[in-house]
Amino acid sequence: MKFKKIAAILLGSLLVLSLFTGCGGKTVSPLVTASPSASPNASPDEGAASADTLNAAGAYASIEPDTVMLTVNGRDVTWEELFCMYYLVISQIQSQVGQITDWTATISDNITYEDFVRDSAVNYLLQNAAVEYGAAETNVTLSDEDKAAIQSDWDTQAEAQGGEDPYVQWLQERYCTKDIFMNLISSSYLDQACFTDQYGEGGSDLTDEEVAEYTADDGYMMAKHILMLTTKTDESGNKVDMTEDEKAQVREKMQGILDQLKSYDGDDFDAYFDELMTTNSEDPGSISYPDGYLFQSGNMVPEFEDATKALEIGEISDIVETTYGYHIIYRIPLNYDVAPSNGGADSLRYTVAYNMYNATVQDAWLNSLDVTYTDTYNTLDLSKLFAAG
């Protein structure tokens, strides 16, 4: 697949915002077989408690806060700032997998916990620096609205903690300062401003042709369908298969709907299909995807996928049976302004635009940074620093 994961430019925003926010989800159709690999968001106390099971206080105190660890385009990054990033990364890891007890253990692809924490923290700092560099190169600045929103973010979080002083104390307990936090939030707004400057709000400046070219090898297809279930709920609340007689009645009803569709001679088949779908379909996922399912091979149950592939755009299928019931599938043109059905709220156009934007950040802006690491940084041993006291 051509898509890359959203680059680490988003990592910092996720690390920070996940300390304060949860996430909701769509009603997913049972047809969808592949879900996004999303990391759960920890509450502030969960993440902090996880990191505090290590010797965080001892690790932080082992080096003077103003000790320079690296220099990026002439700006010094101190131990205070770097340690805040370490703590956030560790909190996220441990909120998901539990306490890190072996820093030499591998997460994946032979990357150890120590390497992952070290690289993630520094990479986030460098990504932010790359955005600042790119913003300067493209003359992008934060608007007055952005600055007001940044202050509003701070005020909202402070209010939730009982006021500014308690909130500052709360951050300090997590090895963060107000200045560091405000810089993190400002960087995420600047990142968005740079993206919007290049690709428009939500990627709206990216044309259909550009999205089609970028995703040409990804095998996207799109379809609507009418589903009538062949399962029912028994007296105990369990879902069970219908009897053969009950299934025959459902199929007969579906045949009637199919006959109506095939005999339609009006000039707005899309609206007619939508009308019958709204009236008859029993797919709960249609609530989240009223414009149809945008999917790739492997995202849907095989019978649904195979039947869709066999259709030309604008054609409807005969009755297709899956383990969920009977379907009439209508293949429609790709709509790049909807989200792929295997997860997430972002449209395909936005996702492609952000991948293209991230390529600019990685290939042009990040590579233009002048980064120098100090001897103190080069000799850091996180496994010893964070050894439980």
mmCIF file of C-alpha atoms in Angstrom:
data_model
loop_
_atom_site.group_PDB
_atom_site.id
_atom_site.type_symbol
_atom_site.label_atom_id
_atom_site.label_comp_id
_atom_site.label_asym_id
_atom_site.label_seq_id
_atom_site.Cartn_x
_atom_site.Cartn_y
_atom_site.Cartn_z
ATOM 1 C CA MET A 1 0.000 0.000 0.000
ATOM 2 C CA LYS A 2 1.330 3.410 -0.936
ATOM 3 C CA PHE A 3 0.080 5.201 2.160
ATOM 4 C CA LYS A 4 2.483 5.830 4.968
ATOM 5 C CA LYS A 5 1.280 6.351 8.496
ATOM 6 C CA ILE A 6 0.825 9.984 9.396
ATOM 7 C CA ALA A 7 4.376 11.057 10.145
ATOM 8 C CA ALA A 8 5.709 11.852 13.577
ATOM 9 C CA ILE A 9 4.733 15.488 13.062
ATOM 10 C CA LEU A 10 1.446 14.458 14.676
ATOM 11 C CA LEU A 11 3.064 12.571 17.525
ATOM 12 C CA GLY A 12 3.620 15.605 19.678
ATOM 13 C CA SER A 13 0.060 16.835 19.389
ATOM 14 C CA LEU A 14 -1.225 13.373 20.188
ATOM 15 C CA LEU A 15 1.068 13.012 23.168
ATOM 16 C CA VAL A 16 -0.024 16.309 24.621
ATOM 17 C CA LEU A 17 -3.704 16.213 23.781
ATOM 18 C CA SER A 18 -4.102 12.608 24.905
ATOM 19 C CA LEU A 19 -3.320 13.775 28.417
ATOM 20 C CA PHE A 20 -6.578 15.684 28.409
ATOM 21 C CA THR A 21 -8.969 14.176 25.893
ATOM 22 C CA GLY A 22 -10.700 10.929 25.075
ATOM 23 C CA CYS A 23 -11.953 9.833 21.705
ATOM 24 C CA GLY A 24 -15.277 8.769 20.298
ATOM 25 C CA GLY A 25 -16.070 6.349 17.539
ATOM 26 C CA LYS A 26 -18.385 5.671 14.668
ATOM 27 C CA THR A 27 -20.980 2.958 14.461
ATOM 28 C CA VAL A 28 -19.103 0.418 12.373
ATOM 29 C CA SER A 29 -20.831 -1.976 10.034
ATOM 30 C CA PRO A 30 -20.390 -5.681 10.786
ATOM 31 C CA LEU A 31 -19.211 -5.963 7.185
ATOM 32 C CA VAL A 32 -16.040 -4.071 7.973
ATOM 33 C CA THR A 33 -13.351 -6.604 8.820
ATOM 34 C CA ALA A 34 -10.325 -4.340 9.286
ATOM 35 C CA SER A 35 -10.220 -1.635 11.930
ATOM 36 C CA PRO A 36 -7.528 1.002 12.360
ATOM 37 C CA SER A 37 -4.818 0.219 14.845
ATOM 38 C CA ALA A 38 -5.588 3.059 17.194
ATOM 39 C CA SER A 39 -3.893 3.501 20.509
ATOM 40 C CA PRO A 40 -6.202 4.095 23.467
ATOM 41 C CA ASN A 41 -5.980 7.477 25.089
ATOM 42 C CA ALA A 42 -5.050 7.388 28.740
ATOM 43 C CA SER A 43 -6.500 9.729 31.290
ATOM 44 C CA PRO A 44 -3.996 12.161 32.827
ATOM 45 C CA ASP A 45 -3.695 10.228 36.037
ATOM 46 C CA GLU A 46 -3.319 6.855 34.296
ATOM 47 C CA GLY A 47 -0.418 8.081 32.176
ATOM 48 C CA ALA A 48 1.265 9.874 35.027
ATOM 49 C CA ALA A 49 0.944 6.933 37.402
ATOM 50 C CA SER A 50 2.498 4.627 34.836
ATOM 51 C CA ALA A 51 5.541 6.822 34.326
ATOM 52 C CA ASP A 52 5.974 7.388 38.063
ATOM 53 C CA THR A 53 6.476 3.665 38.604
ATOM 54 C CA LEU A 54 9.970 4.393 37.240
ATOM 55 C CA ASN A 55 12.566 6.501 38.952
ATOM 56 C CA ALA A 56 11.408 9.613 37.092
ATOM 57 C CA ALA A 57 12.277 12.027 39.887
ATOM 58 C CA GLY A 58 15.744 10.555 40.265
ATOM 59 C CA ALA A 59 16.313 10.560 36.514
ATOM 60 C CA TYR A 60 15.315 14.200 36.208
ATOM 61 C CA ALA A 61 17.456 15.285 39.169
ATOM 62 C CA SER A 62 20.526 13.525 37.817
ATOM 63 C CA ILE A 63 21.200 16.363 35.340
ATOM 64 C CA GLU A 64 20.853 20.104 35.826
ATOM 65 C CA PRO A 65 17.652 21.358 34.103
ATOM 66 C CA ASP A 66 19.451 23.987 32.004
ATOM 67 C CA THR A 67 22.067 21.566 30.671
ATOM 68 C CA VAL A 68 22.152 21.760 26.869
ATOM 69 C CA MET A 69 21.453 18.400 25.261
ATOM 70 C CA LEU A 70 21.299 19.389 21.597
ATOM 71 C CA THR A 71 21.196 22.482 19.437
ATOM 72 C CA VAL A 72 18.743 22.832 16.564
ATOM 73 C CA ASN A 73 19.308 25.679 14.101
ATOM 74 C CA GLY A 74 21.094 27.598 16.814
ATOM 75 C CA ARG A 75 18.448 27.012 19.506
ATOM 76 C CA ASP A 76 19.517 25.104 22.603
ATOM 77 C CA VAL A 77 17.339 22.256 23.830
ATOM 78 C CA THR A 78 17.868 21.768 27.541
ATOM 79 C CA TRP A 79 17.484 18.712 29.761
ATOM 80 C CA GLU A 80 14.267 20.207 31.161
ATOM 81 C CA GLU A 81 12.633 20.295 27.734
ATOM 82 C CA LEU A 82 14.005 16.925 26.610
ATOM 83 C CA PHE A 83 12.994 15.210 29.840
ATOM 84 C CA CYS A 84 9.428 16.448 29.442
ATOM 85 C CA MET A 85 9.359 14.671 26.089
ATOM 86 C CA TYR A 86 10.814 11.501 27.603
ATOM 87 C CA TYR A 87 8.174 11.534 30.293
ATOM 88 C CA LEU A 88 5.323 11.990 27.822
ATOM 89 C CA VAL A 89 6.547 9.154 25.613
ATOM 90 C CA ILE A 90 7.018 6.823 28.587
ATOM 91 C CA SER A 91 3.579 7.712 29.922
ATOM 92 C CA GLN A 92 2.000 6.821 26.594
ATOM 93 C CA ILE A 93 3.859 3.525 26.333
ATOM 94 C CA GLN A 94 3.040 2.446 29.848
ATOM 95 C CA SER A 95 -0.614 3.438 29.612
ATOM 96 C CA GLN A 96 -0.867 0.864 26.832
ATOM 97 C CA VAL A 97 1.517 -1.980 27.689
ATOM 98 C CA GLY A 98 2.271 -1.544 31.380
ATOM 99 C CA GLN A 99 5.455 -0.680 33.222
ATOM 100 C CA ILE A 100 8.710 -0.861 31.303
ATOM 101 C CA THR A 101 10.773 -3.384 33.237
ATOM 102 C CA ASP A 102 13.333 -4.256 30.571
ATOM 103 C CA TRP A 103 14.626 -1.339 28.522
ATOM 104 C CA THR A 104 16.495 -3.703 26.201
ATOM 105 C CA ALA A 105 13.332 -5.570 25.217
ATOM 106 C CA THR A 106 12.210 -4.956 21.639
ATOM 107 C CA ILE A 107 8.935 -3.345 20.682
ATOM 108 C CA SER A 108 9.091 -4.219 16.985
ATOM 109 C CA ASP A 109 11.628 -4.401 14.176
ATOM 110 C CA ASN A 110 14.419 -4.847 16.739
ATOM 111 C CA ILE A 111 13.745 -1.408 18.264
ATOM 112 C CA THR A 112 14.251 -1.476 22.016
ATOM 113 C CA TYR A 113 12.208 0.503 24.501
ATOM 114 C CA GLU A 114 15.262 2.659 25.196
ATOM 115 C CA ASP A 115 15.782 3.453 21.523
ATOM 116 C CA PHE A 116 12.083 4.106 20.992
ATOM 117 C CA VAL A 117 11.813 6.539 23.903
ATOM 118 C CA ARG A 118 15.051 8.297 22.984
ATOM 119 C CA ASP A 119 14.208 8.585 19.286
ATOM 120 C CA SER A 120 10.532 9.516 19.739
ATOM 121 C CA ALA A 121 11.330 12.356 22.118
ATOM 122 C CA VAL A 122 14.073 13.838 19.932
ATOM 123 C CA ASN A 123 12.164 13.253 16.708
ATOM 124 C CA TYR A 124 9.203 15.151 18.081
ATOM 125 C CA LEU A 125 11.398 18.105 18.956
ATOM 126 C CA LEU A 126 12.982 17.999 15.513
ATOM 127 C CA GLN A 127 9.604 17.740 13.787
ATOM 128 C CA ASN A 128 8.455 20.879 15.576
ATOM 129 C CA ALA A 129 11.681 22.619 14.578
ATOM 130 C CA ALA A 130 11.116 21.511 10.977
ATOM 131 C CA VAL A 131 7.645 23.053 10.996
ATOM 132 C CA GLU A 132 9.069 26.291 12.379
ATOM 133 C CA TYR A 133 11.703 26.233 9.626
ATOM 134 C CA GLY A 134 9.089 25.570 6.937
ATOM 135 C CA ALA A 135 6.791 28.254 8.273
ATOM 136 C CA ALA A 136 9.609 30.777 8.027
ATOM 137 C CA GLU A 137 10.445 29.616 4.493
ATOM 138 C CA THR A 138 6.815 29.933 3.346
ATOM 139 C CA ASN A 139 5.993 33.054 5.365
ATOM 140 C CA VAL A 140 3.329 31.301 7.415
ATOM 141 C CA THR A 141 2.564 32.729 10.841
ATOM 142 C CA LEU A 142 -0.030 32.108 13.508
ATOM 143 C CA SER A 143 -3.136 34.190 13.012
ATOM 144 C CA ASP A 144 -4.797 36.203 15.750
ATOM 145 C CA GLU A 145 -7.470 33.508 15.809
ATOM 146 C CA ASP A 146 -4.804 30.842 16.326
ATOM 147 C CA LYS A 147 -3.240 32.784 19.176
ATOM 148 C CA ALA A 148 -6.634 33.247 20.802
ATOM 149 C CA ALA A 149 -7.347 29.542 20.437
ATOM 150 C CA ILE A 150 -3.998 28.650 22.016
ATOM 151 C CA GLN A 151 -4.768 30.852 25.001
ATOM 152 C CA SER A 152 -8.260 29.386 25.176
ATOM 153 C CA ASP A 153 -6.788 25.890 25.254
ATOM 154 C CA TRP A 154 -4.640 26.881 28.189
ATOM 155 C CA ASP A 155 -7.499 28.597 30.018
ATOM 156 C CA THR A 156 -9.793 25.604 29.526
ATOM 157 C CA GLN A 157 -7.263 23.137 30.890
ATOM 158 C CA ALA A 158 -6.352 25.427 33.781
ATOM 159 C CA GLU A 159 -10.003 25.818 34.700
ATOM 160 C CA ALA A 160 -10.424 22.044 34.703
ATOM 161 C CA GLN A 161 -7.568 21.811 37.227
ATOM 162 C CA GLY A 162 -9.012 24.504 39.501
ATOM 163 C CA GLY A 163 -7.058 27.490 38.265
ATOM 164 C CA GLU A 164 -3.734 28.465 36.736
ATOM 165 C CA ASP A 165 -1.572 27.841 39.792
ATOM 166 C CA PRO A 166 -2.915 24.297 40.414
ATOM 167 C CA TYR A 167 -2.569 23.577 36.703
ATOM 168 C CA VAL A 168 1.043 24.760 36.606
ATOM 169 C CA GLN A 169 1.705 22.546 39.620
ATOM 170 C CA TRP A 170 -0.038 19.648 37.887
ATOM 171 C CA LEU A 171 2.212 20.087 34.855
ATOM 172 C CA GLN A 172 5.324 20.328 37.003
ATOM 173 C CA GLU A 173 4.440 16.995 38.580
ATOM 174 C CA ARG A 174 4.624 15.657 35.030
ATOM 175 C CA TYR A 175 7.972 17.359 34.390
ATOM 176 C CA CYS A 176 6.483 20.017 32.152
ATOM 177 C CA THR A 177 6.336 23.794 32.429
ATOM 178 C CA LYS A 178 3.809 26.278 31.137
ATOM 179 C CA ASP A 179 6.304 27.539 28.551
ATOM 180 C CA ILE A 180 7.011 24.055 27.260
ATOM 181 C CA PHE A 181 3.334 23.194 27.123
ATOM 182 C CA MET A 182 2.417 26.427 25.329
ATOM 183 C CA ASN A 183 5.195 25.782 22.807
ATOM 184 C CA LEU A 184 3.824 22.304 22.171
ATOM 185 C CA ILE A 185 0.335 23.617 21.541
ATOM 186 C CA SER A 186 1.646 26.495 19.421
ATOM 187 C CA SER A 187 3.629 24.045 17.297
ATOM 188 C CA SER A 188 0.527 21.999 16.577
ATOM 189 C CA TYR A 189 -1.334 25.141 15.458
ATOM 190 C CA LEU A 190 1.614 26.229 13.317
ATOM 191 C CA ASP A 191 1.743 22.777 11.788
ATOM 192 C CA GLN A 192 -1.922 23.073 10.844
ATOM 193 C CA ALA A 193 -1.391 26.570 9.473
ATOM 194 C CA CYS A 194 1.435 25.314 7.228
ATOM 195 C CA PHE A 195 -0.691 22.430 6.031
ATOM 196 C CA THR A 196 -3.631 24.701 5.250
ATOM 197 C CA ASP A 197 -1.350 27.111 3.418
ATOM 198 C CA GLN A 198 -0.208 24.328 1.098
ATOM 199 C CA TYR A 199 -3.365 22.239 0.691
ATOM 200 C CA GLY A 200 -6.306 24.285 1.910
ATOM 201 C CA GLU A 201 -8.681 23.627 4.765
ATOM 202 C CA GLY A 202 -9.036 19.886 5.169
ATOM 203 C CA GLY A 203 -6.957 19.374 2.022
ATOM 204 C CA SER A 204 -9.636 21.052 -0.098
ATOM 205 C CA ASP A 205 -7.085 22.413 -2.587
ATOM 206 C CA LEU A 206 -6.024 18.894 -3.549
ATOM 207 C CA THR A 207 -7.878 17.944 -6.732
ATOM 208 C CA ASP A 208 -9.672 14.677 -7.420
ATOM 209 C CA GLU A 209 -7.080 13.957 -10.073
ATOM 210 C CA GLU A 210 -4.231 14.374 -7.597
ATOM 211 C CA VAL A 211 -5.913 12.110 -5.042
ATOM 212 C CA ALA A 212 -6.644 9.532 -7.738
ATOM 213 C CA GLU A 213 -3.034 9.549 -8.896
ATOM 214 C CA TYR A 214 -1.693 9.207 -5.355
ATOM 215 C CA THR A 215 -4.018 6.304 -4.533
ATOM 216 C CA ALA A 216 -3.936 4.628 -7.954
ATOM 217 C CA ASP A 217 -2.273 1.496 -6.607
ATOM 218 C CA ASP A 218 -4.364 1.273 -3.443
ATOM 219 C CA GLY A 219 -7.412 -0.429 -4.910
ATOM 220 C CA TYR A 220 -10.132 1.771 -3.483
ATOM 221 C CA MET A 221 -13.729 1.079 -4.420
ATOM 222 C CA MET A 222 -17.004 2.487 -3.170
ATOM 223 C CA ALA A 223 -20.486 1.079 -2.764
ATOM 224 C CA LYS A 224 -23.830 1.482 -1.079
ATOM 225 C CA HIS A 225 -25.968 -1.464 -0.185
ATOM 226 C CA ILE A 226 -29.276 -2.606 1.188
ATOM 227 C CA LEU A 227 -28.865 -5.266 3.866
ATOM 228 C CA MET A 228 -31.558 -7.406 5.375
ATOM 229 C CA LEU A 229 -30.307 -9.486 8.266
ATOM 230 C CA THR A 230 -30.707 -13.238 8.516
ATOM 231 C CA THR A 231 -29.949 -13.248 12.218
ATOM 232 C CA LYS A 232 -32.298 -12.489 15.087
ATOM 233 C CA THR A 233 -32.144 -11.996 18.844
ATOM 234 C CA ASP A 234 -33.378 -14.873 20.994
ATOM 235 C CA GLU A 235 -35.049 -14.645 24.387
ATOM 236 C CA SER A 236 -31.675 -14.519 26.139
ATOM 237 C CA GLY A 237 -30.533 -11.572 24.075
ATOM 238 C CA ASN A 238 -28.155 -13.628 21.936
ATOM 239 C CA LYS A 239 -27.965 -13.329 18.169
ATOM 240 C CA VAL A 240 -28.835 -16.546 16.394
ATOM 241 C CA ASP A 241 -29.428 -17.562 12.793
ATOM 242 C CA MET A 242 -32.945 -17.425 11.425
ATOM 243 C CA THR A 243 -34.637 -20.637 10.417
ATOM 244 C CA GLU A 244 -34.599 -21.578 6.750
ATOM 245 C CA ASP A 245 -38.246 -20.558 6.427
ATOM 246 C CA GLU A 246 -37.514 -17.160 7.975
ATOM 247 C CA LYS A 247 -34.532 -16.665 5.685
ATOM 248 C CA ALA A 248 -36.703 -17.542 2.691
ATOM 249 C CA GLN A 249 -39.136 -14.814 3.681
ATOM 250 C CA VAL A 250 -36.304 -12.283 3.964
ATOM 251 C CA ARG A 251 -34.943 -13.295 0.583
ATOM 252 C CA GLU A 252 -38.376 -12.963 -0.984
ATOM 253 C CA LYS A 253 -38.632 -9.421 0.359
ATOM 254 C CA MET A 254 -35.158 -8.643 -0.968
ATOM 255 C CA GLN A 255 -36.152 -9.995 -4.372
ATOM 256 C CA GLY A 256 -39.050 -7.575 -4.400
ATOM 257 C CA ILE A 257 -36.699 -4.676 -3.675
ATOM 258 C CA LEU A 258 -34.310 -5.861 -6.390
ATOM 259 C CA ASP A 259 -37.193 -6.039 -8.871
ATOM 260 C CA GLN A 260 -38.142 -2.453 -8.017
ATOM 261 C CA LEU A 261 -34.581 -1.288 -8.600
ATOM 262 C CA LYS A 262 -34.241 -3.119 -11.913
ATOM 263 C CA SER A 263 -37.546 -1.780 -13.200
ATOM 264 C CA TYR A 264 -36.831 1.828 -12.246
ATOM 265 C CA ASP A 265 -37.078 4.080 -15.313
ATOM 266 C CA GLY A 266 -36.750 7.496 -13.702
ATOM 267 C CA ASP A 267 -33.915 9.985 -14.065
ATOM 268 C CA ASP A 268 -32.473 9.874 -10.520
ATOM 269 C CA PHE A 269 -31.532 6.304 -9.683
ATOM 270 C CA ASP A 270 -29.190 7.453 -6.893
ATOM 271 C CA ALA A 271 -32.035 9.084 -4.993
ATOM 272 C CA TYR A 272 -34.296 6.089 -5.604
ATOM 273 C CA PHE A 273 -31.693 3.664 -4.279
ATOM 274 C CA ASP A 274 -31.132 5.896 -1.238
ATOM 275 C CA GLU A 275 -34.865 5.927 -0.573
ATOM 276 C CA LEU A 276 -35.101 2.145 -0.619
ATOM 277 C CA MET A 277 -31.896 1.837 1.384
ATOM 278 C CA THR A 278 -33.158 4.208 4.074
ATOM 279 C CA THR A 279 -36.465 2.383 4.282
ATOM 280 C CA ASN A 280 -35.227 -1.183 4.212
ATOM 281 C CA SER A 281 -31.532 -1.555 5.082
ATOM 282 C CA GLU A 282 -30.669 -3.030 8.472
ATOM 283 C CA ASP A 283 -26.961 -2.174 8.423
ATOM 284 C CA PRO A 284 -26.117 -0.060 11.520
ATOM 285 C CA GLY A 285 -22.938 1.170 9.833
ATOM 286 C CA SER A 286 -24.984 3.118 7.295
ATOM 287 C CA ILE A 287 -25.602 5.703 9.999
ATOM 288 C CA SER A 288 -21.909 6.596 10.021
ATOM 289 C CA TYR A 289 -21.447 6.162 6.259
ATOM 290 C CA PRO A 290 -24.583 7.585 4.585
ATOM 291 C CA ASP A 291 -22.587 8.323 1.420
ATOM 292 C CA GLY A 292 -21.512 4.693 1.080
ATOM 293 C CA TYR A 293 -18.497 2.598 2.000
ATOM 294 C CA LEU A 294 -15.096 3.635 0.661
ATOM 295 C CA PHE A 295 -12.879 0.609 1.146
ATOM 296 C CA GLN A 296 -9.918 -1.444 -0.018
ATOM 297 C CA SER A 297 -9.362 -5.128 -0.496
ATOM 298 C CA GLY A 298 -9.491 -6.894 2.833
ATOM 299 C CA ASN A 299 -11.563 -4.230 4.567
ATOM 300 C CA MET A 300 -14.945 -5.876 4.013
ATOM 301 C CA VAL A 301 -16.244 -9.414 4.226
ATOM 302 C CA PRO A 302 -15.094 -11.351 1.125
ATOM 303 C CA GLU A 303 -18.525 -11.873 -0.451
ATOM 304 C CA PHE A 304 -19.262 -8.146 -0.308
ATOM 305 C CA GLU A 305 -15.847 -7.225 -1.685
ATOM 306 C CA ASP A 306 -15.960 -9.761 -4.520
ATOM 307 C CA ALA A 307 -19.448 -8.708 -5.575
ATOM 308 C CA THR A 308 -18.440 -5.045 -5.622
ATOM 309 C CA LYS A 309 -15.336 -5.762 -7.697
ATOM 310 C CA ALA A 310 -17.481 -7.562 -10.262
ATOM 311 C CA LEU A 311 -19.661 -4.495 -10.807
ATOM 312 C CA GLU A 312 -19.067 -1.536 -13.074
ATOM 313 C CA ILE A 313 -19.669 1.874 -11.532
ATOM 314 C CA GLY A 314 -23.393 2.521 -11.670
ATOM 315 C CA GLU A 315 -24.382 -1.164 -11.646
ATOM 316 C CA ILE A 316 -26.282 -3.040 -8.952
ATOM 317 C CA SER A 317 -25.717 -6.638 -7.946
ATOM 318 C CA ASP A 318 -28.125 -9.487 -7.688
ATOM 319 C CA ILE A 319 -28.809 -10.680 -4.166
ATOM 320 C CA VAL A 320 -25.513 -11.389 -2.376
ATOM 321 C CA GLU A 321 -25.476 -13.580 0.720
ATOM 322 C CA THR A 322 -23.020 -13.179 3.579
ATOM 323 C CA THR A 323 -23.041 -14.464 7.122
ATOM 324 C CA TYR A 324 -24.932 -11.301 8.052
ATOM 325 C CA GLY A 325 -27.748 -11.551 5.582
ATOM 326 C CA TYR A 326 -28.793 -10.629 2.058
ATOM 327 C CA HIS A 327 -27.398 -7.598 0.240
ATOM 328 C CA ILE A 328 -28.103 -5.606 -2.874
ATOM 329 C CA ILE A 329 -24.915 -3.713 -3.706
ATOM 330 C CA TYR A 330 -24.728 -0.532 -5.746
ATOM 331 C CA ARG A 331 -21.227 0.411 -6.901
ATOM 332 C CA ILE A 332 -20.741 4.156 -7.039
ATOM 333 C CA PRO A 333 -17.908 6.518 -8.068
ATOM 334 C CA LEU A 334 -15.181 7.192 -5.531
ATOM 335 C CA ASN A 335 -15.914 10.126 -3.257
ATOM 336 C CA TYR A 336 -12.639 11.420 -1.889
ATOM 337 C CA ASP A 337 -14.372 13.616 0.673
ATOM 338 C CA VAL A 338 -15.591 10.715 2.802
ATOM 339 C CA ALA A 339 -13.574 8.720 5.303
ATOM 340 C CA PRO A 340 -12.482 5.177 4.416
ATOM 341 C CA SER A 341 -14.826 2.773 6.163
ATOM 342 C CA ASN A 342 -12.131 0.916 8.090
ATOM 343 C CA GLY A 343 -11.778 3.702 10.574
ATOM 344 C CA GLY A 344 -11.043 7.303 11.358
ATOM 345 C CA ALA A 345 -12.948 10.498 10.742
ATOM 346 C CA ASP A 346 -10.607 12.008 8.149
ATOM 347 C CA SER A 347 -11.559 12.024 4.512
ATOM 348 C CA LEU A 348 -9.362 10.324 1.961
ATOM 349 C CA ARG A 349 -8.592 13.720 0.422
ATOM 350 C CA TYR A 350 -7.393 15.043 3.786
ATOM 351 C CA THR A 351 -5.324 11.914 4.475
ATOM 352 C CA VAL A 352 -3.612 12.094 1.097
ATOM 353 C CA ALA A 353 -2.960 15.803 1.515
ATOM 354 C CA TYR A 354 -1.416 15.255 4.936
ATOM 355 C CA ASN A 355 0.776 12.449 3.625
ATOM 356 C CA MET A 356 1.987 14.752 0.877
ATOM 357 C CA TYR A 357 2.519 17.552 3.376
ATOM 358 C CA ASN A 358 4.444 15.256 5.694
ATOM 359 C CA ALA A 359 6.681 14.292 2.803
ATOM 360 C CA THR A 360 7.585 17.967 2.514
ATOM 361 C CA VAL A 361 8.274 18.158 6.247
ATOM 362 C CA GLN A 362 10.429 15.021 6.137
ATOM 363 C CA ASP A 363 12.233 15.439 2.830
ATOM 364 C CA ALA A 364 12.740 19.186 2.700
ATOM 365 C CA TRP A 365 12.294 20.935 6.017
ATOM 366 C CA LEU A 366 13.634 18.307 8.407
ATOM 367 C CA ASN A 367 16.694 17.678 6.271
ATOM 368 C CA SER A 368 17.447 21.397 6.276
ATOM 369 C CA LEU A 369 17.921 21.539 10.049
ATOM 370 C CA ASP A 370 21.371 21.974 11.538
ATOM 371 C CA VAL A 371 21.389 19.625 14.543
ATOM 372 C CA THR A 372 24.286 19.187 16.969
ATOM 373 C CA TYR A 373 24.206 16.774 19.916
ATOM 374 C CA THR A 374 26.282 17.424 23.032
ATOM 375 C CA ASP A 375 28.519 14.889 24.741
ATOM 376 C CA THR A 376 26.056 14.803 27.628
ATOM 377 C CA TYR A 377 23.283 13.686 25.307
ATOM 378 C CA ASN A 378 25.460 11.135 23.537
ATOM 379 C CA THR A 379 26.356 9.442 26.818
ATOM 380 C CA LEU A 380 22.796 9.194 28.176
ATOM 381 C CA ASP A 381 21.813 5.738 29.385
ATOM 382 C CA LEU A 382 18.038 5.775 29.886
ATOM 383 C CA SER A 383 17.914 2.282 31.333
ATOM 384 C CA LYS A 384 20.147 3.446 34.205
ATOM 385 C CA LEU A 385 18.534 6.848 34.577
ATOM 386 C CA PHE A 386 15.055 5.375 34.943
ATOM 387 C CA ALA A 387 16.025 2.352 36.994
ATOM 388 C CA ALA A 388 13.523 2.008 39.806
ATOM 389 C CA GLY A 389 14.846 3.479 43.017
#
